[in-house]
PDB file of C-alpha atoms (C1' of nucleotides) in Angstrom:
ATOM      1  CA  MET A  17       0.000   0.000   0.000  1.00  0.00           C
ATOM      2  CA  GLU A  18       1.416   3.257  -1.138  1.00  0.00           C
ATOM      3  CA  THR A  19       0.330   5.907   1.283  1.00  0.00           C
ATOM      4  CA  GLY A  20       2.314   8.506  -0.598  1.00  0.00           C
ATOM      5  CA  PHE A  21       2.562  10.775   2.382  1.00  0.00           C
ATOM      6  CA  PHE A  22       5.393   8.822   3.959  1.00  0.00           C
ATOM      7  CA  GLU A  23       7.394   8.585   0.777  1.00  0.00           C
ATOM      8  CA  LYS A  24       7.116  12.303   0.190  1.00  0.00           C
ATOM      9  CA  VAL A  25       8.227  13.028   3.740  1.00  0.00           C
ATOM     10  CA  TYR A  26      11.184  10.664   3.496  1.00  0.00           C
ATOM     11  CA  ASP A  27      12.146  11.999   0.090  1.00  0.00           C
ATOM     12  CA  ILE A  28      12.306  15.577   1.327  1.00  0.00           C
ATOM     13  CA  VAL A  29      14.050  14.760   4.604  1.00  0.00           C
ATOM     14  CA  ARG A  30      16.726  12.808   2.741  1.00  0.00           C
ATOM     15  CA  GLN A  31      17.421  15.931   0.682  1.00  0.00           C
ATOM     16  CA  ILE A  32      18.329  18.007   3.740  1.00  0.00           C
ATOM     17  CA  PRO A  33      22.003  18.939   3.301  1.00  0.00           C
ATOM     18  CA  TYR A  34      24.617  18.224   5.942  1.00  0.00           C
ATOM     19  CA  GLY A  35      24.684  20.864   8.650  1.00  0.00           C
ATOM     20  CA  ARG A  36      21.246  22.222   7.744  1.00  0.00           C
ATOM     21  CA  VAL A  37      17.816  21.826   9.317  1.00  0.00           C
ATOM     22  CA  THR A  38      14.187  22.248   8.302  1.00  0.00           C
ATOM     23  CA  THR A  39      10.779  22.250   9.953  1.00  0.00           C
ATOM     24  CA  TYR A  40       7.762  19.971   9.922  1.00  0.00           C
ATOM     25  CA  GLY A  41       5.634  22.775   8.515  1.00  0.00           C
ATOM     26  CA  ILE A  42       7.907  23.341   5.520  1.00  0.00           C
ATOM     27  CA  ILE A  43       7.903  19.651   4.693  1.00  0.00           C
ATOM     28  CA  ALA A  44       4.140  19.417   5.126  1.00  0.00           C
ATOM     29  CA  ALA A  45       3.676  22.505   2.973  1.00  0.00           C
ATOM     30  CA  HIS A  46       5.635  20.883   0.142  1.00  0.00           C
ATOM     31  CA  ILE A  47       3.508  17.797   0.403  1.00  0.00           C
ATOM     32  CA  GLY A  48       0.444  19.980   0.123  1.00  0.00           C
ATOM     33  CA  SER A  49      -0.956  20.084   3.657  1.00  0.00           C
ATOM     34  CA  PRO A  50       0.874  22.592   5.866  1.00  0.00           C
ATOM     35  CA  GLN A  51      -1.490  21.858   8.706  1.00  0.00           C
ATOM     36  CA  ALA A  52      -0.705  18.171   8.584  1.00  0.00           C
ATOM     37  CA  ALA A  53       2.716  18.819  10.098  1.00  0.00           C
ATOM     38  CA  ARG A  54       1.849  16.402  12.899  1.00  0.00           C
ATOM     39  CA  MET A  55       1.781  13.609  10.370  1.00  0.00           C
ATOM     40  CA  VAL A  56       5.296  14.546   9.275  1.00  0.00           C
ATOM     41  CA  GLY A  57       6.631  14.068  12.778  1.00  0.00           C
ATOM     42  CA  TRP A  58       4.738  10.857  13.111  1.00  0.00           C
ATOM     43  CA  ALA A  59       6.101   9.629   9.784  1.00  0.00           C
ATOM     44  CA  LEU A  60       9.612  10.425  10.947  1.00  0.00           C
ATOM     45  CA  ASN A  61       8.959   8.407  14.066  1.00  0.00           C
ATOM     46  CA  LYS A  62       8.203   5.427  11.850  1.00  0.00           C
ATOM     47  CA  SER A  63      11.253   6.277   9.743  1.00  0.00           C
ATOM     48  CA  ALA A  64      13.484   5.073  12.584  1.00  0.00           C
ATOM     49  CA  GLY A  65      12.695   1.511  11.502  1.00  0.00           C
ATOM     50  CA  GLU A  66      13.112   2.206   7.792  1.00  0.00           C
ATOM     51  CA  LYS A  67      15.724   0.379   5.805  1.00  0.00           C
ATOM     52  CA  GLU A  68      17.357   3.577   4.656  1.00  0.00           C
ATOM     53  CA  PHE A  69      18.722   6.136   7.093  1.00  0.00           C
ATOM     54  CA  ILE A  70      16.557   9.236   7.488  1.00  0.00           C
ATOM     55  CA  PRO A  71      18.213  12.334   9.017  1.00  0.00           C
ATOM     56  CA  ALA A  72      15.225  12.959  11.253  1.00  0.00           C
ATOM     57  CA  HIS A  73      17.473  14.847  13.661  1.00  0.00           C
ATOM     58  CA  ARG A  74      17.602  17.656  11.087  1.00  0.00           C
ATOM     59  CA  VAL A  75      13.849  18.173  11.367  1.00  0.00           C
ATOM     60  CA  VAL A  76      12.595  20.370  14.199  1.00  0.00           C
ATOM     61  CA  ASN A  77       9.536  22.461  14.948  1.00  0.00           C
ATOM     62  CA  ARG A  78       9.159  26.018  13.730  1.00  0.00           C
ATOM     63  CA  LYS A  79      10.800  27.410  16.880  1.00  0.00           C
ATOM     64  CA  GLY A  80      13.936  25.369  16.316  1.00  0.00           C
ATOM     65  CA  LEU A  81      13.290  23.219  19.363  1.00  0.00           C
ATOM     66  CA  LEU A  82      14.259  19.541  19.407  1.00  0.00           C
ATOM     67  CA  THR A  83      10.777  18.364  20.273  1.00  0.00           C
ATOM     68  CA  GLY A  84      11.434  14.905  18.860  1.00  0.00           C
ATOM     69  CA  LYS A  85      14.605  14.192  20.800  1.00  0.00           C
ATOM     70  CA  HIS A  86      12.640  12.045  23.196  1.00  0.00           C
ATOM     71  CA  TYR A  87      11.871   9.644  20.368  1.00  0.00           C
ATOM     72  CA  PHE A  88      15.524   8.840  19.672  1.00  0.00           C
ATOM     73  CA  ALA A  89      17.367   6.032  21.425  1.00  0.00           C
ATOM     74  CA  ASN A  90      18.720   8.575  23.904  1.00  0.00           C
ATOM     75  CA  GLU A  91      17.513  12.118  24.418  1.00  0.00           C
ATOM     76  CA  ASN A  92      21.050  13.367  23.823  1.00  0.00           C
ATOM     77  CA  THR A  93      21.377  11.495  20.524  1.00  0.00           C
ATOM     78  CA  MET A  94      19.613  14.169  18.489  1.00  0.00           C
ATOM     79  CA  LYS A  95      21.662  16.955  20.050  1.00  0.00           C
ATOM     80  CA  GLU A  96      24.906  15.053  19.606  1.00  0.00           C
ATOM     81  CA  MET A  97      24.205  14.371  15.927  1.00  0.00           C
ATOM     82  CA  LEU A  98      23.360  17.993  15.214  1.00  0.00           C
ATOM     83  CA  GLU A  99      26.415  19.258  17.077  1.00  0.00           C
ATOM     84  CA  SER A 100      28.438  16.733  15.096  1.00  0.00           C
ATOM     85  CA  GLU A 101      27.333  18.623  11.987  1.00  0.00           C
ATOM     86  CA  GLY A 102      28.440  21.963  13.415  1.00  0.00           C
ATOM     87  CA  ILE A 103      25.031  23.039  14.707  1.00  0.00           C
ATOM     88  CA  LYS A 104      25.027  24.715  18.116  1.00  0.00           C
ATOM     89  CA  ILE A 105      22.229  23.789  20.479  1.00  0.00           C
ATOM     90  CA  ILE A 106      21.386  25.469  23.774  1.00  0.00           C
ATOM     91  CA  ASP A 107      18.497  24.331  25.948  1.00  0.00           C
ATOM     92  CA  ASN A 108      17.141  22.093  23.160  1.00  0.00           C
ATOM     93  CA  GLN A 109      17.000  25.094  20.834  1.00  0.00           C
ATOM     94  CA  ILE A 110      19.062  25.453  17.664  1.00  0.00           C
ATOM     95  CA  GLN A 111      21.197  28.576  17.686  1.00  0.00           C
ATOM     96  CA  ASN A 112      21.230  30.662  14.504  1.00  0.00           C
ATOM     97  CA  PHE A 113      18.261  28.540  13.499  1.00  0.00           C
ATOM     98  CA  LYS A 114      16.994  31.002  10.915  1.00  0.00           C
ATOM     99  CA  ASP A 115      20.342  30.897   9.125  1.00  0.00           C
ATOM    100  CA  LEU A 116      20.600  27.102   9.174  1.00  0.00           C
ATOM    101  CA  LEU A 117      17.032  26.641   7.979  1.00  0.00           C
ATOM    102  CA  TRP A 118      16.934  24.810   4.669  1.00  0.00           C
ATOM    103  CA  HIS A 119      14.103  25.249   2.192  1.00  0.00           C
ATOM    104  CA  PRO A 120      13.400  22.386  -0.250  1.00  0.00           C
ATOM    105  CA  ASP A 121      12.959  24.717  -3.205  1.00  0.00           C
ATOM    106  CA  SER A 122      14.576  22.171  -5.501  1.00  0.00           C
ATOM    107  CA  TYR A 123      11.723  19.743  -4.999  1.00  0.00           C
TER     108      TYR A 123
ATOM    109  C1'  DT B  27     -16.582   1.012  11.267  1.00  0.00           C
ATOM    110  C1'  DT B  28     -15.866   4.497  14.818  1.00  0.00           C
ATOM    111  C1'  DA B  29     -12.963   6.775  17.982  1.00  0.00           C
ATOM    112  C1'  DG B  30      -8.609   8.305  19.751  1.00  0.00           C
ATOM    113  C1'  DT B  31      -3.928   9.896  19.046  1.00  0.00           C
ATOM    114  C1'  DG B  32       0.214  12.401  17.362  1.00  0.00           C
ATOM    115  C1'  DA B  33       8.108  14.641  16.705  1.00  0.00           C
ATOM    116  C1'  DC B  34       2.868  20.790  14.471  1.00  0.00           C
ATOM    117  C1'  DT B  35       1.193  25.238  12.672  1.00  0.00           C
ATOM    118  C1'  DG B  36      -1.587  29.370  11.922  1.00  0.00           C
ATOM    119  C1'  DT B  37      -4.994  32.459  13.507  1.00  0.00           C
ATOM    120  C1'  DA B  38      -7.399  34.950  17.088  1.00  0.00           C
ATOM    121  C1'  DG B  39      -7.848  37.245  21.675  1.00  0.00           C
TER     122       DG B  39
ATOM    123  C1'  DG C   2       5.185  38.252  23.972  1.00  0.00           C
ATOM    124  C1'  DC C   3       1.673  34.199  25.608  1.00  0.00           C
ATOM    125  C1'  DT C   4      -2.498  31.038  25.711  1.00  0.00           C
ATOM    126  C1'  DA C   5      -6.297  28.676  23.426  1.00  0.00           C
ATOM    127  C1'  DC C   6      -8.675  26.365  19.495  1.00  0.00           C
ATOM    128  C1'  DA C   7      -9.148  24.122  15.113  1.00  0.00           C
ATOM    129  C1'  DG C   8      -7.368  21.500  11.110  1.00  0.00           C
ATOM    130  C1'  DC C   9      -4.760  18.267   8.808  1.00  0.00           C
ATOM    131  C1'  DC C  10      -3.722  12.679   7.319  1.00  0.00           C
ATOM    132  C1'  DA C  11      -2.607   8.096   8.539  1.00  0.00           C
ATOM    133  C1'  DC C  12      -2.318   4.510  11.982  1.00  0.00           C
ATOM    134  C1'  DT C  13      -3.871   1.477  15.924  1.00  0.00           C
ATOM    135  C1'  DA C  14      -7.299  -0.625  18.974  1.00  0.00           C
TER     136       DA C  14
END
DNA sequence: TTAGTGACTGTAG
DNA sequence: GCTACAGCCACTA
């Protein structure tokens, strides 16, 4: 069964460049339902068991907060991965978030 | 089949 | 700036 929604979410998330981040709303907007951002997060949750690696740690809410960190193996995993890419995080919030924000305009 | 839930966002007060 | 409400789609029980 091809839901379509999942594949679109995965496809966009996989396009996020190294050291960049995006938001659930932007992804949902590209799919066609900006208000279905909740589904994006939920799809990413399922992506943890996907065969191919999905950089879900690069997806945060519109405030730049790591709301999904709790869904990783360890709460620090998401922060560690982002810091590993040169992204600074303070109090679960991405610093210079607006500058690191990536827009999937090539999709 | 119906009802409940969710890693969110935009609008309104 | 904050709080509150509604909407969105797919999944699970």
